[in-house]
CSV table of N, CA and C in Angstrom, one decimal:
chain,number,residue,atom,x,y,z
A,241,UNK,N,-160.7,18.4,66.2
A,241,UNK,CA,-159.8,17.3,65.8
A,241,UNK,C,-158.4,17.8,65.6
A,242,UNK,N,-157.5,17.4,66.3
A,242,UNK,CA,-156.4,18.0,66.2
A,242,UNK,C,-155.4,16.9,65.8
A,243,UNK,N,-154.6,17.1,64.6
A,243,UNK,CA,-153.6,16.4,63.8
A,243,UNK,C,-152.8,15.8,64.4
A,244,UNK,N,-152.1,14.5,64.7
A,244,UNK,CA,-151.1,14.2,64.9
A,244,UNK,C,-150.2,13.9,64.5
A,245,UNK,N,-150.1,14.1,62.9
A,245,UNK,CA,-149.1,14.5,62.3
A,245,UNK,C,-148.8,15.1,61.0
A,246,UNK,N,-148.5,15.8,60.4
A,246,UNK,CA,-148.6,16.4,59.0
A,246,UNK,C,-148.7,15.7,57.8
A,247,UNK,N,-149.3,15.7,56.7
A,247,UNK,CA,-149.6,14.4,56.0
A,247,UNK,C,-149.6,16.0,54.7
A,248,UNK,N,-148.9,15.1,54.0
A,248,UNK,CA,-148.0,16.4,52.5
A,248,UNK,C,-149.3,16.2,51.5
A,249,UNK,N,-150.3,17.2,51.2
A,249,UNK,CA,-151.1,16.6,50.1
A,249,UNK,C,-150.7,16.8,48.7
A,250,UNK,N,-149.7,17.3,48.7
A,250,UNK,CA,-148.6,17.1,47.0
A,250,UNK,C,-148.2,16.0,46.8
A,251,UNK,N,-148.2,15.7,45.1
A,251,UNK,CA,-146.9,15.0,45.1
A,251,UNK,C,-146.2,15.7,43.9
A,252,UNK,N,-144.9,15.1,44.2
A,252,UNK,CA,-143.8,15.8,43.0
A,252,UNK,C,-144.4,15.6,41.6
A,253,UNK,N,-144.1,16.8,40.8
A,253,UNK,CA,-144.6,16.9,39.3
A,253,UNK,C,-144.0,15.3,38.6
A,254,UNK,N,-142.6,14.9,38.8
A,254,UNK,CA,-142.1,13.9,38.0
A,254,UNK,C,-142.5,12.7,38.6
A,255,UNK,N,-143.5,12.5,39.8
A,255,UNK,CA,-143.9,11.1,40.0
A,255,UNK,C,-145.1,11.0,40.3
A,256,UNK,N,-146.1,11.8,39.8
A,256,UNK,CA,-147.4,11.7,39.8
A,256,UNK,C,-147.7,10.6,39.0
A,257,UNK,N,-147.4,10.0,38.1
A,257,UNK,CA,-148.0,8.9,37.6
A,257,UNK,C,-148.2,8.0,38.3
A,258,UNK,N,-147.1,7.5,38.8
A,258,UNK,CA,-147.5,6.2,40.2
A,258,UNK,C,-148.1,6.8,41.4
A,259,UNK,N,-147.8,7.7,41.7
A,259,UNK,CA,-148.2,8.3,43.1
A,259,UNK,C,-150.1,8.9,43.5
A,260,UNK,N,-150.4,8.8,41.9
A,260,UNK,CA,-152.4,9.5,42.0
A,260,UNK,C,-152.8,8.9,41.4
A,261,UNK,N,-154.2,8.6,42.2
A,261,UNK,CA,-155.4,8.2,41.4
A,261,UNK,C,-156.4,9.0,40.4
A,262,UNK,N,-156.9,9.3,39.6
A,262,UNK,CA,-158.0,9.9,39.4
A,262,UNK,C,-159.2,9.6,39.6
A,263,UNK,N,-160.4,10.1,40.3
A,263,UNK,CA,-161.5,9.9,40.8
A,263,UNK,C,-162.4,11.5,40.0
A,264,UNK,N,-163.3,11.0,39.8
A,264,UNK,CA,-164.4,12.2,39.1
A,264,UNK,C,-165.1,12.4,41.0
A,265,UNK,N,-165.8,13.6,40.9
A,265,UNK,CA,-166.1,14.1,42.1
A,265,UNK,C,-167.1,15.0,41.5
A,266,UNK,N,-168.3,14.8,42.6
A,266,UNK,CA,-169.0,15.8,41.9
A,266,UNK,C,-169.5,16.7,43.3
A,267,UNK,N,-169.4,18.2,43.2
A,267,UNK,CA,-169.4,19.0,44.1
A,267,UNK,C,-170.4,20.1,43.8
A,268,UNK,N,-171.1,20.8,44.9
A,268,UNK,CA,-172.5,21.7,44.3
A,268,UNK,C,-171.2,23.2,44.4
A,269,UNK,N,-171.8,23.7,42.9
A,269,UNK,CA,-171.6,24.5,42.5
A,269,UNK,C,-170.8,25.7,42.9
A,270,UNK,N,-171.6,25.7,44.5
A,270,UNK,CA,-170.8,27.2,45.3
A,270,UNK,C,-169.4,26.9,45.6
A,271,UNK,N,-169.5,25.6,46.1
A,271,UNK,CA,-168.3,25.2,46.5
A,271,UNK,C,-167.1,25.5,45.6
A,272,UNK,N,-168.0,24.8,44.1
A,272,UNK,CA,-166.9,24.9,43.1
A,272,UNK,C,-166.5,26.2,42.9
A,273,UNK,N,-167.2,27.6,43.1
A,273,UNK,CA,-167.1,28.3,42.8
A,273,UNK,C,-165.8,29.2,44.0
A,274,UNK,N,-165.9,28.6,45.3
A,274,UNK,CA,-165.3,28.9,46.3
A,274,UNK,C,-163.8,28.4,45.9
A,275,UNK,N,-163.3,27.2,45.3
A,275,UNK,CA,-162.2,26.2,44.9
A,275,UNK,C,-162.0,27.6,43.6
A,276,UNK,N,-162.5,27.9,43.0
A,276,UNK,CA,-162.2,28.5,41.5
A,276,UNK,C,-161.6,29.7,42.3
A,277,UNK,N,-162.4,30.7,43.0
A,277,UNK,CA,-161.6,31.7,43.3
A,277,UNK,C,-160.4,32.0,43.7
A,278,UNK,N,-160.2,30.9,45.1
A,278,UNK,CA,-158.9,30.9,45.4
A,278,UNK,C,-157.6,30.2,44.6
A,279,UNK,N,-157.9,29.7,43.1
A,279,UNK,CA,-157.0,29.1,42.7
A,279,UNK,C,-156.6,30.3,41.7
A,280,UNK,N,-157.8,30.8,41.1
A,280,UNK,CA,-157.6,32.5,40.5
A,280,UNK,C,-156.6,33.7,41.6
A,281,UNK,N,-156.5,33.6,43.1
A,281,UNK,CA,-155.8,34.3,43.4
A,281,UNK,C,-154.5,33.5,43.8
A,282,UNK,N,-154.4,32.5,44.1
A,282,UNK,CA,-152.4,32.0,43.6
A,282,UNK,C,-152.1,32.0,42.7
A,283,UNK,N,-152.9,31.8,41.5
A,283,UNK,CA,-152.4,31.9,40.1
A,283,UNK,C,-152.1,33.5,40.0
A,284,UNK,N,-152.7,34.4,40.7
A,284,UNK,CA,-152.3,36.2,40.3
A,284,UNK,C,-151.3,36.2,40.8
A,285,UNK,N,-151.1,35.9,42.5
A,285,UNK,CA,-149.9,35.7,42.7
A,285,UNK,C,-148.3,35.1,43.1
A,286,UNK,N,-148.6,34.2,42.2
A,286,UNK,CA,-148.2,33.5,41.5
A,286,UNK,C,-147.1,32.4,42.3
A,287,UNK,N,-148.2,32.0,43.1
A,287,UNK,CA,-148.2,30.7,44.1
A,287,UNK,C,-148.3,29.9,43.8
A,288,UNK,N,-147.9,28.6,44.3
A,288,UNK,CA,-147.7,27.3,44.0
A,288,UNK,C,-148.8,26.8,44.5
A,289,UNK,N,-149.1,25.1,44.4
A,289,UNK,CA,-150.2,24.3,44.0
A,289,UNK,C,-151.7,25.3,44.0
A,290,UNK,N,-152.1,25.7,43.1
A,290,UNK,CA,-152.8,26.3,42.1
A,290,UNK,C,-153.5,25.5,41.0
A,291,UNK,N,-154.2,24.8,41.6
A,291,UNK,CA,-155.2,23.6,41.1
A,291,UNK,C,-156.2,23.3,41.6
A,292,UNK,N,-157.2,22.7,41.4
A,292,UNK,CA,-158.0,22.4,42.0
A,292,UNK,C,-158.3,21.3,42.5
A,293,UNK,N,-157.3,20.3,42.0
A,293,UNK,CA,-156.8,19.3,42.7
A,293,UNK,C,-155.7,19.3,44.3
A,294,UNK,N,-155.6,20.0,43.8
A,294,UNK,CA,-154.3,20.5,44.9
A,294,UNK,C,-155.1,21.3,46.0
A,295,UNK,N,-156.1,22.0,45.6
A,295,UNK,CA,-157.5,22.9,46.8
A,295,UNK,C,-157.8,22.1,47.5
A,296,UNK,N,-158.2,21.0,46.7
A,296,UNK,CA,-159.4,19.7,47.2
A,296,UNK,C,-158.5,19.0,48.1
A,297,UNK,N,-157.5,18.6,47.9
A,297,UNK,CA,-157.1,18.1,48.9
A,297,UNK,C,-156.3,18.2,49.9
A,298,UNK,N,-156.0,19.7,50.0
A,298,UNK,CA,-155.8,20.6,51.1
A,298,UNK,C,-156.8,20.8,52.1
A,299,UNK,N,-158.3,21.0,51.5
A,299,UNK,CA,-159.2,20.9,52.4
A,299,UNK,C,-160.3,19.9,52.8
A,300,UNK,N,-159.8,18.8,52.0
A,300,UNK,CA,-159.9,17.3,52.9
A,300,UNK,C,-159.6,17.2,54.3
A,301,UNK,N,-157.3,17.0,53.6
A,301,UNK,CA,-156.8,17.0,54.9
A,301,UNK,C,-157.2,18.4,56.1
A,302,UNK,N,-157.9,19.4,55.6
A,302,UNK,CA,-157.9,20.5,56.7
A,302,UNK,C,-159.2,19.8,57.9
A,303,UNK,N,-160.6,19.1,56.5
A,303,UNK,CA,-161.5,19.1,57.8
A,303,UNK,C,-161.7,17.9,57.6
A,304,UNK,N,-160.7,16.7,58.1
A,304,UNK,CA,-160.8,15.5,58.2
A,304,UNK,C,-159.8,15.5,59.0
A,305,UNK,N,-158.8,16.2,59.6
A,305,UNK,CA,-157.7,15.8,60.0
A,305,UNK,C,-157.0,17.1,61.3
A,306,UNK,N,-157.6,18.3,60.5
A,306,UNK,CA,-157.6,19.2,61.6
A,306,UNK,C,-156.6,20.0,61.3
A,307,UNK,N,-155.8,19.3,59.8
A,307,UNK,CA,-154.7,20.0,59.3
A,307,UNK,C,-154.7,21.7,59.0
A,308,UNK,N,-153.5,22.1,59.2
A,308,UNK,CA,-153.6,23.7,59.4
A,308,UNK,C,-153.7,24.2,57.5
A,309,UNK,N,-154.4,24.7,56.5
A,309,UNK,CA,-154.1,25.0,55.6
A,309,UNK,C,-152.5,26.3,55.3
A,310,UNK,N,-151.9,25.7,54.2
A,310,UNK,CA,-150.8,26.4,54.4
A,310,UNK,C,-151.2,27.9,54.0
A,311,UNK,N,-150.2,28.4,54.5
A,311,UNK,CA,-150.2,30.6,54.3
A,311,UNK,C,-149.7,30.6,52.8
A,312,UNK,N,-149.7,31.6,52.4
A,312,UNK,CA,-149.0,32.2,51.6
A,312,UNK,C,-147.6,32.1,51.2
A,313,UNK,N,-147.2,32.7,52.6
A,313,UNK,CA,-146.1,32.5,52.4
A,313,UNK,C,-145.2,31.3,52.2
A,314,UNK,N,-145.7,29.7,53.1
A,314,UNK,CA,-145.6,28.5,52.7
A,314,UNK,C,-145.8,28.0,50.5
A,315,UNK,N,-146.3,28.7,50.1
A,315,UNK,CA,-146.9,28.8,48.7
A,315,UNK,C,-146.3,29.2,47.9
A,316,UNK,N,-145.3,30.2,48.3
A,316,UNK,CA,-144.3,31.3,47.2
A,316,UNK,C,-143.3,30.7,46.1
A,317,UNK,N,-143.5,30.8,45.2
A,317,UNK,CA,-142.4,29.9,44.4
A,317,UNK,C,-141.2,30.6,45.1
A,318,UNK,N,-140.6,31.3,45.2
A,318,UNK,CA,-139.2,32.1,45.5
A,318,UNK,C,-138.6,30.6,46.7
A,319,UNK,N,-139.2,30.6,47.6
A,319,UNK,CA,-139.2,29.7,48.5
A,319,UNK,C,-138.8,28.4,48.2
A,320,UNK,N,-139.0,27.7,47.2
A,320,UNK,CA,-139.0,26.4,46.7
A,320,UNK,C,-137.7,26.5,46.2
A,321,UNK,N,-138.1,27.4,45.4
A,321,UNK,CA,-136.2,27.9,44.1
A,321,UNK,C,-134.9,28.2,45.5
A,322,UNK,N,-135.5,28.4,46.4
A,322,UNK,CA,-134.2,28.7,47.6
A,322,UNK,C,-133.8,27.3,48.1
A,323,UNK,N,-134.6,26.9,48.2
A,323,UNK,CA,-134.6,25.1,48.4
A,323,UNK,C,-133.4,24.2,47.6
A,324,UNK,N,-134.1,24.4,46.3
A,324,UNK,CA,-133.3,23.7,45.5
A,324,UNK,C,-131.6,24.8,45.2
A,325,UNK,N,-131.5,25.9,45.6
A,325,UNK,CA,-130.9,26.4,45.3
A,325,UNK,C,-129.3,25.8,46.2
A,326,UNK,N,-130.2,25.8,47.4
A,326,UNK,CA,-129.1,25.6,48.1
A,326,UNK,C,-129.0,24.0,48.3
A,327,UNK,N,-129.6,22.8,47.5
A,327,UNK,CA,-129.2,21.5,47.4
A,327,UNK,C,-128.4,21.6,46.5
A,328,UNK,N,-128.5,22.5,45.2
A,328,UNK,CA,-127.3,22.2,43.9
A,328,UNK,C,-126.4,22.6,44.6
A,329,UNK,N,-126.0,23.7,45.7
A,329,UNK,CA,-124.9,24.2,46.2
A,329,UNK,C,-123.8,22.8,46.9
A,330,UNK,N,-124.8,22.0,47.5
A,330,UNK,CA,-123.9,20.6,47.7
A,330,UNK,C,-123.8,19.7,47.0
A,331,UNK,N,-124.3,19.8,45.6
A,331,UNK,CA,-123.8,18.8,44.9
A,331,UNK,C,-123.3,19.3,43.5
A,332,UNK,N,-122.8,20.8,43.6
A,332,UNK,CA,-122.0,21.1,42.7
A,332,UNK,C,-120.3,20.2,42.2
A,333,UNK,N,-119.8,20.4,43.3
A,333,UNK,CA,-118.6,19.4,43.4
A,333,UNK,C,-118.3,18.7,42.5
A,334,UNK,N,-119.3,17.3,42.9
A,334,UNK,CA,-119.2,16.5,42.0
A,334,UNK,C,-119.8,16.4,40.4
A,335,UNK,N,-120.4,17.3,40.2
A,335,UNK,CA,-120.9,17.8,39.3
A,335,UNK,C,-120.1,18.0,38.3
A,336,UNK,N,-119.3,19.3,38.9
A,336,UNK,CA,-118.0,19.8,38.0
A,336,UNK,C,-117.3,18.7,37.1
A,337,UNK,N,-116.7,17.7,37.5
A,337,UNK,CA,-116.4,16.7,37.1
A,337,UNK,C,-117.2,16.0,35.9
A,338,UNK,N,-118.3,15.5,36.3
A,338,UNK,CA,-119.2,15.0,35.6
A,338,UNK,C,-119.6,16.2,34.0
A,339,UNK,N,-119.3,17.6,34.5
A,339,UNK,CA,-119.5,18.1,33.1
A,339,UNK,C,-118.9,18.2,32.2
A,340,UNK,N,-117.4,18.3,32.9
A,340,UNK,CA,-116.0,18.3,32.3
A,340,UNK,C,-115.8,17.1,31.2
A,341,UNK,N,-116.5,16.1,31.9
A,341,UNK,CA,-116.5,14.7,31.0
A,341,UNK,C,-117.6,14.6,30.0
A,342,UNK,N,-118.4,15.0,30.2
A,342,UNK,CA,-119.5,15.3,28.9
A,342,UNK,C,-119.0,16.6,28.1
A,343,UNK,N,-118.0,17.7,28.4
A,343,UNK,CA,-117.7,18.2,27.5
A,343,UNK,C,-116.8,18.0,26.6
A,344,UNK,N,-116.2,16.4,27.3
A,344,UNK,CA,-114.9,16.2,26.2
A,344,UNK,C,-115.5,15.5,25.4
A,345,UNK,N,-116.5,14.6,25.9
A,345,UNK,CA,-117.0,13.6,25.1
A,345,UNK,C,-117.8,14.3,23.7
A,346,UNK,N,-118.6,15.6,24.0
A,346,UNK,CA,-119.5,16.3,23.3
A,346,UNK,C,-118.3,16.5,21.5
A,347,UNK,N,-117.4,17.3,22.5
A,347,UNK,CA,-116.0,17.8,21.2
A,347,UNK,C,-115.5,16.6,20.5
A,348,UNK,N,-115.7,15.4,21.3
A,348,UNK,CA,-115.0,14.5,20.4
A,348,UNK,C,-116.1,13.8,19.7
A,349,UNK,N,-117.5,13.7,19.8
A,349,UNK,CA,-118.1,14.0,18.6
A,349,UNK,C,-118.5,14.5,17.6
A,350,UNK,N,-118.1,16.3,17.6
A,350,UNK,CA,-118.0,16.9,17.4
A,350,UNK,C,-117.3,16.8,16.3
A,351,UNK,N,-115.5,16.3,16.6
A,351,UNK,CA,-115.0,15.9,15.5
A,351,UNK,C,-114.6,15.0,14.8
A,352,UNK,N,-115.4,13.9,15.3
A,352,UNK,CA,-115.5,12.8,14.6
A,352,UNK,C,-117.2,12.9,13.2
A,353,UNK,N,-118.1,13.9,14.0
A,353,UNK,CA,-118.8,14.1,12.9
A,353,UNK,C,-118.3,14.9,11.4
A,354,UNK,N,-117.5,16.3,12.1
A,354,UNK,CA,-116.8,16.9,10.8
A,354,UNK,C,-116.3,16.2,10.1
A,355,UNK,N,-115.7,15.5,10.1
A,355,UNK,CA,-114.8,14.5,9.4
A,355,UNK,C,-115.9,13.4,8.6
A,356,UNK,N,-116.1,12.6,9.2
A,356,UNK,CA,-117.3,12.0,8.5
A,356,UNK,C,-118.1,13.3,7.3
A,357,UNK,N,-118.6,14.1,7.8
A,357,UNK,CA,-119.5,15.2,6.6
A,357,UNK,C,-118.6,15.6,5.7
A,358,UNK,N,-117.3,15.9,6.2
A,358,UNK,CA,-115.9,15.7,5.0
A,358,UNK,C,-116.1,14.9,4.2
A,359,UNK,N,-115.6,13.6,4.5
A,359,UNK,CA,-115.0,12.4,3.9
A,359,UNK,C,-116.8,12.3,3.0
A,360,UNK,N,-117.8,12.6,3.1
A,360,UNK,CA,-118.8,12.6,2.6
A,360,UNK,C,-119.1,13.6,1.6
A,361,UNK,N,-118.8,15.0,1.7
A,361,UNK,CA,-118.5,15.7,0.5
A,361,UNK,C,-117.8,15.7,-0.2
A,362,UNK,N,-116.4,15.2,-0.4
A,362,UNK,CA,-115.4,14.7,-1.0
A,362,UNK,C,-116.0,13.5,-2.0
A,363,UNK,N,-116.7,12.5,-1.4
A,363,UNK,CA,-117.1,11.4,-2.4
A,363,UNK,C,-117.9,12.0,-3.1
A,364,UNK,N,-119.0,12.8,-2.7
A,364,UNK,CA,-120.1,13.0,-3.2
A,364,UNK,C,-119.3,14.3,-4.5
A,365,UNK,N,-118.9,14.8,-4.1
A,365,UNK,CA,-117.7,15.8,-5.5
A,365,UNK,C,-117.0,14.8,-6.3
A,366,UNK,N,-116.9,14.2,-5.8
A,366,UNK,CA,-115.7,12.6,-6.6
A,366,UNK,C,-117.1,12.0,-7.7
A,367,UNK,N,-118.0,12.0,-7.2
A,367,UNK,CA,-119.3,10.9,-7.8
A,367,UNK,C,-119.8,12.3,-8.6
A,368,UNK,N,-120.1,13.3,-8.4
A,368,UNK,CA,-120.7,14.2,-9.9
A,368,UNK,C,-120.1,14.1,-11.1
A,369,UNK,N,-119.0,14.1,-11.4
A,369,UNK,CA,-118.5,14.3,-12.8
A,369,UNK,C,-118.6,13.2,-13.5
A,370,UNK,N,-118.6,12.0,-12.6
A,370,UNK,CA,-119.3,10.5,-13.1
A,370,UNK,C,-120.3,10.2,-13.7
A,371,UNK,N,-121.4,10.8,-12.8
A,371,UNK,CA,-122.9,10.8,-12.9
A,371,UNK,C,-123.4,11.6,-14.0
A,372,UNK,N,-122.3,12.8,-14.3
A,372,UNK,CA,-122.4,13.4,-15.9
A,372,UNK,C,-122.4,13.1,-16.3
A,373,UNK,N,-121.0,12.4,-16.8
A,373,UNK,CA,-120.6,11.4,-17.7
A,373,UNK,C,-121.3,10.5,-17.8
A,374,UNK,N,-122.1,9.7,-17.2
A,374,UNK,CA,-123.0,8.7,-17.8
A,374,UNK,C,-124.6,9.0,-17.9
A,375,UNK,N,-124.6,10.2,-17.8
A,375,UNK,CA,-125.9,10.6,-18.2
A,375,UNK,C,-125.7,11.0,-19.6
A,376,UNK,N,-124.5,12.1,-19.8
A,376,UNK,CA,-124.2,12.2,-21.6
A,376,UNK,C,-124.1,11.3,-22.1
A,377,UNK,N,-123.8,10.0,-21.8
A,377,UNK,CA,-123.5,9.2,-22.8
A,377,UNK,C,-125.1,8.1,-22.8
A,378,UNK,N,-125.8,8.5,-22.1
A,378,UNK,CA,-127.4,8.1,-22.1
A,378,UNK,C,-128.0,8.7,-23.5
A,379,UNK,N,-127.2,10.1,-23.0
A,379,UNK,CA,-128.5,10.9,-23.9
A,379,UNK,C,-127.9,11.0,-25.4
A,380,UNK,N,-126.6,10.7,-25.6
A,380,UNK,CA,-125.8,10.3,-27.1
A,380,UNK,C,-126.9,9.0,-27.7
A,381,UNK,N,-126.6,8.0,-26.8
A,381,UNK,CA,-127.2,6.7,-27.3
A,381,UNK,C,-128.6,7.0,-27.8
A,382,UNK,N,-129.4,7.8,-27.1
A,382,UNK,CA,-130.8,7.9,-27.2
A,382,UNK,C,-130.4,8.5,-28.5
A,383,UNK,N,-130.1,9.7,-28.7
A,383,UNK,CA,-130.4,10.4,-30.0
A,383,UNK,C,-130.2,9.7,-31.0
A,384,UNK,N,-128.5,8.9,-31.1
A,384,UNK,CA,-128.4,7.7,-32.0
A,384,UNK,C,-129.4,7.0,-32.3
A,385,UNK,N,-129.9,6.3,-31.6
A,385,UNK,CA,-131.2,5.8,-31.5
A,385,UNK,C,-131.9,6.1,-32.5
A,386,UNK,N,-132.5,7.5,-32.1
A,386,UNK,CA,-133.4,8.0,-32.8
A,386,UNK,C,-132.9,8.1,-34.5
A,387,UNK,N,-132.0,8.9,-34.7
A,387,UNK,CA,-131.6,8.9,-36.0
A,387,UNK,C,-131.7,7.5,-36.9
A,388,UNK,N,-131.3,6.3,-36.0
A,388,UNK,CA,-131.5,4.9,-36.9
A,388,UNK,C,-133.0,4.8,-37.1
A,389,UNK,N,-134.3,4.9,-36.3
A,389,UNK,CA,-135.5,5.0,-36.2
A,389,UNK,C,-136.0,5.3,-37.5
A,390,UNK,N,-135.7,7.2,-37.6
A,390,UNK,CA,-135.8,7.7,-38.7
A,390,UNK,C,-135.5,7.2,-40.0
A,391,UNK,N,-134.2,6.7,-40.1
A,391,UNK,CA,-133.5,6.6,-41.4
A,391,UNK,C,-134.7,4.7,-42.1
């Protein structure tokens, strides 16, 4: 059976929720034990889709479809990170811009919070010597108090 056209059995980490079903599967043992091994050697070397979900349906599409299983080298994280390395490269530009503007905005809360935590230790130093004062004059009254009790 030969493919006639490549069919991706990934999907992206951030849209897997819409994108997969979960189905239980039940498989004799060797098999599973065949799926374990080789997910133990991309996880040593430290290869991408490294699951056993990701096995399974790699070798679906291989003997349903005739699809070629990927190498190694297709698997390498290095490879992926070059990918994306060279998409930030074209949309750095506009970027630049967009951070410059989050950094003003960052400072100018920045100082709109100091000030606030100012203007808020200032009251709160303004409100102690108060809060003394009417606690001494709590604790005068009480004793007074007491002394008329007594007498």
């Amino acid at each position: 059976m030969a493919a006639s056209r490549f069919v991706d059995p990934y999907v992206l980490h951030g849209s897997k929720s819409g994108a997969v079903k979960k189905i239980t599967v039940s498989i004799p043992l060797h098999i599973l034990q065949l799926l374990s091994d080789e997910r133990t050697r991309r996880q040593v070397k430290n290869l991408r889709h490294a699951t056993n979900s990701d096995l399974l349906c790699e070798a679906f599409l291989h003997a349903f479809t005739g699809q070629k299983l990927p190498t190694d080298e297709e698997l390498r994280r290095d490879m992926a990170t070059a990918k994306k390395a060279v998409k930030k490269a074209a949309k750095k530009p506009a970027k630049k811009a967009a951070v410059k503007k989050t950094a003003v905005k960052k400072a100018a809360k920045k100082t709109v919070a100091k000030a606030k935590s100012a203007t808020v230790k200032k009251t709160a130093a303004a409100k102690k010597p108060a809060a003394k004062k009417a606690v001494k004059k709590t604790a005068v009254k009480k004793a007074a108090a007491k002394k008329t009790a007594k007498k």
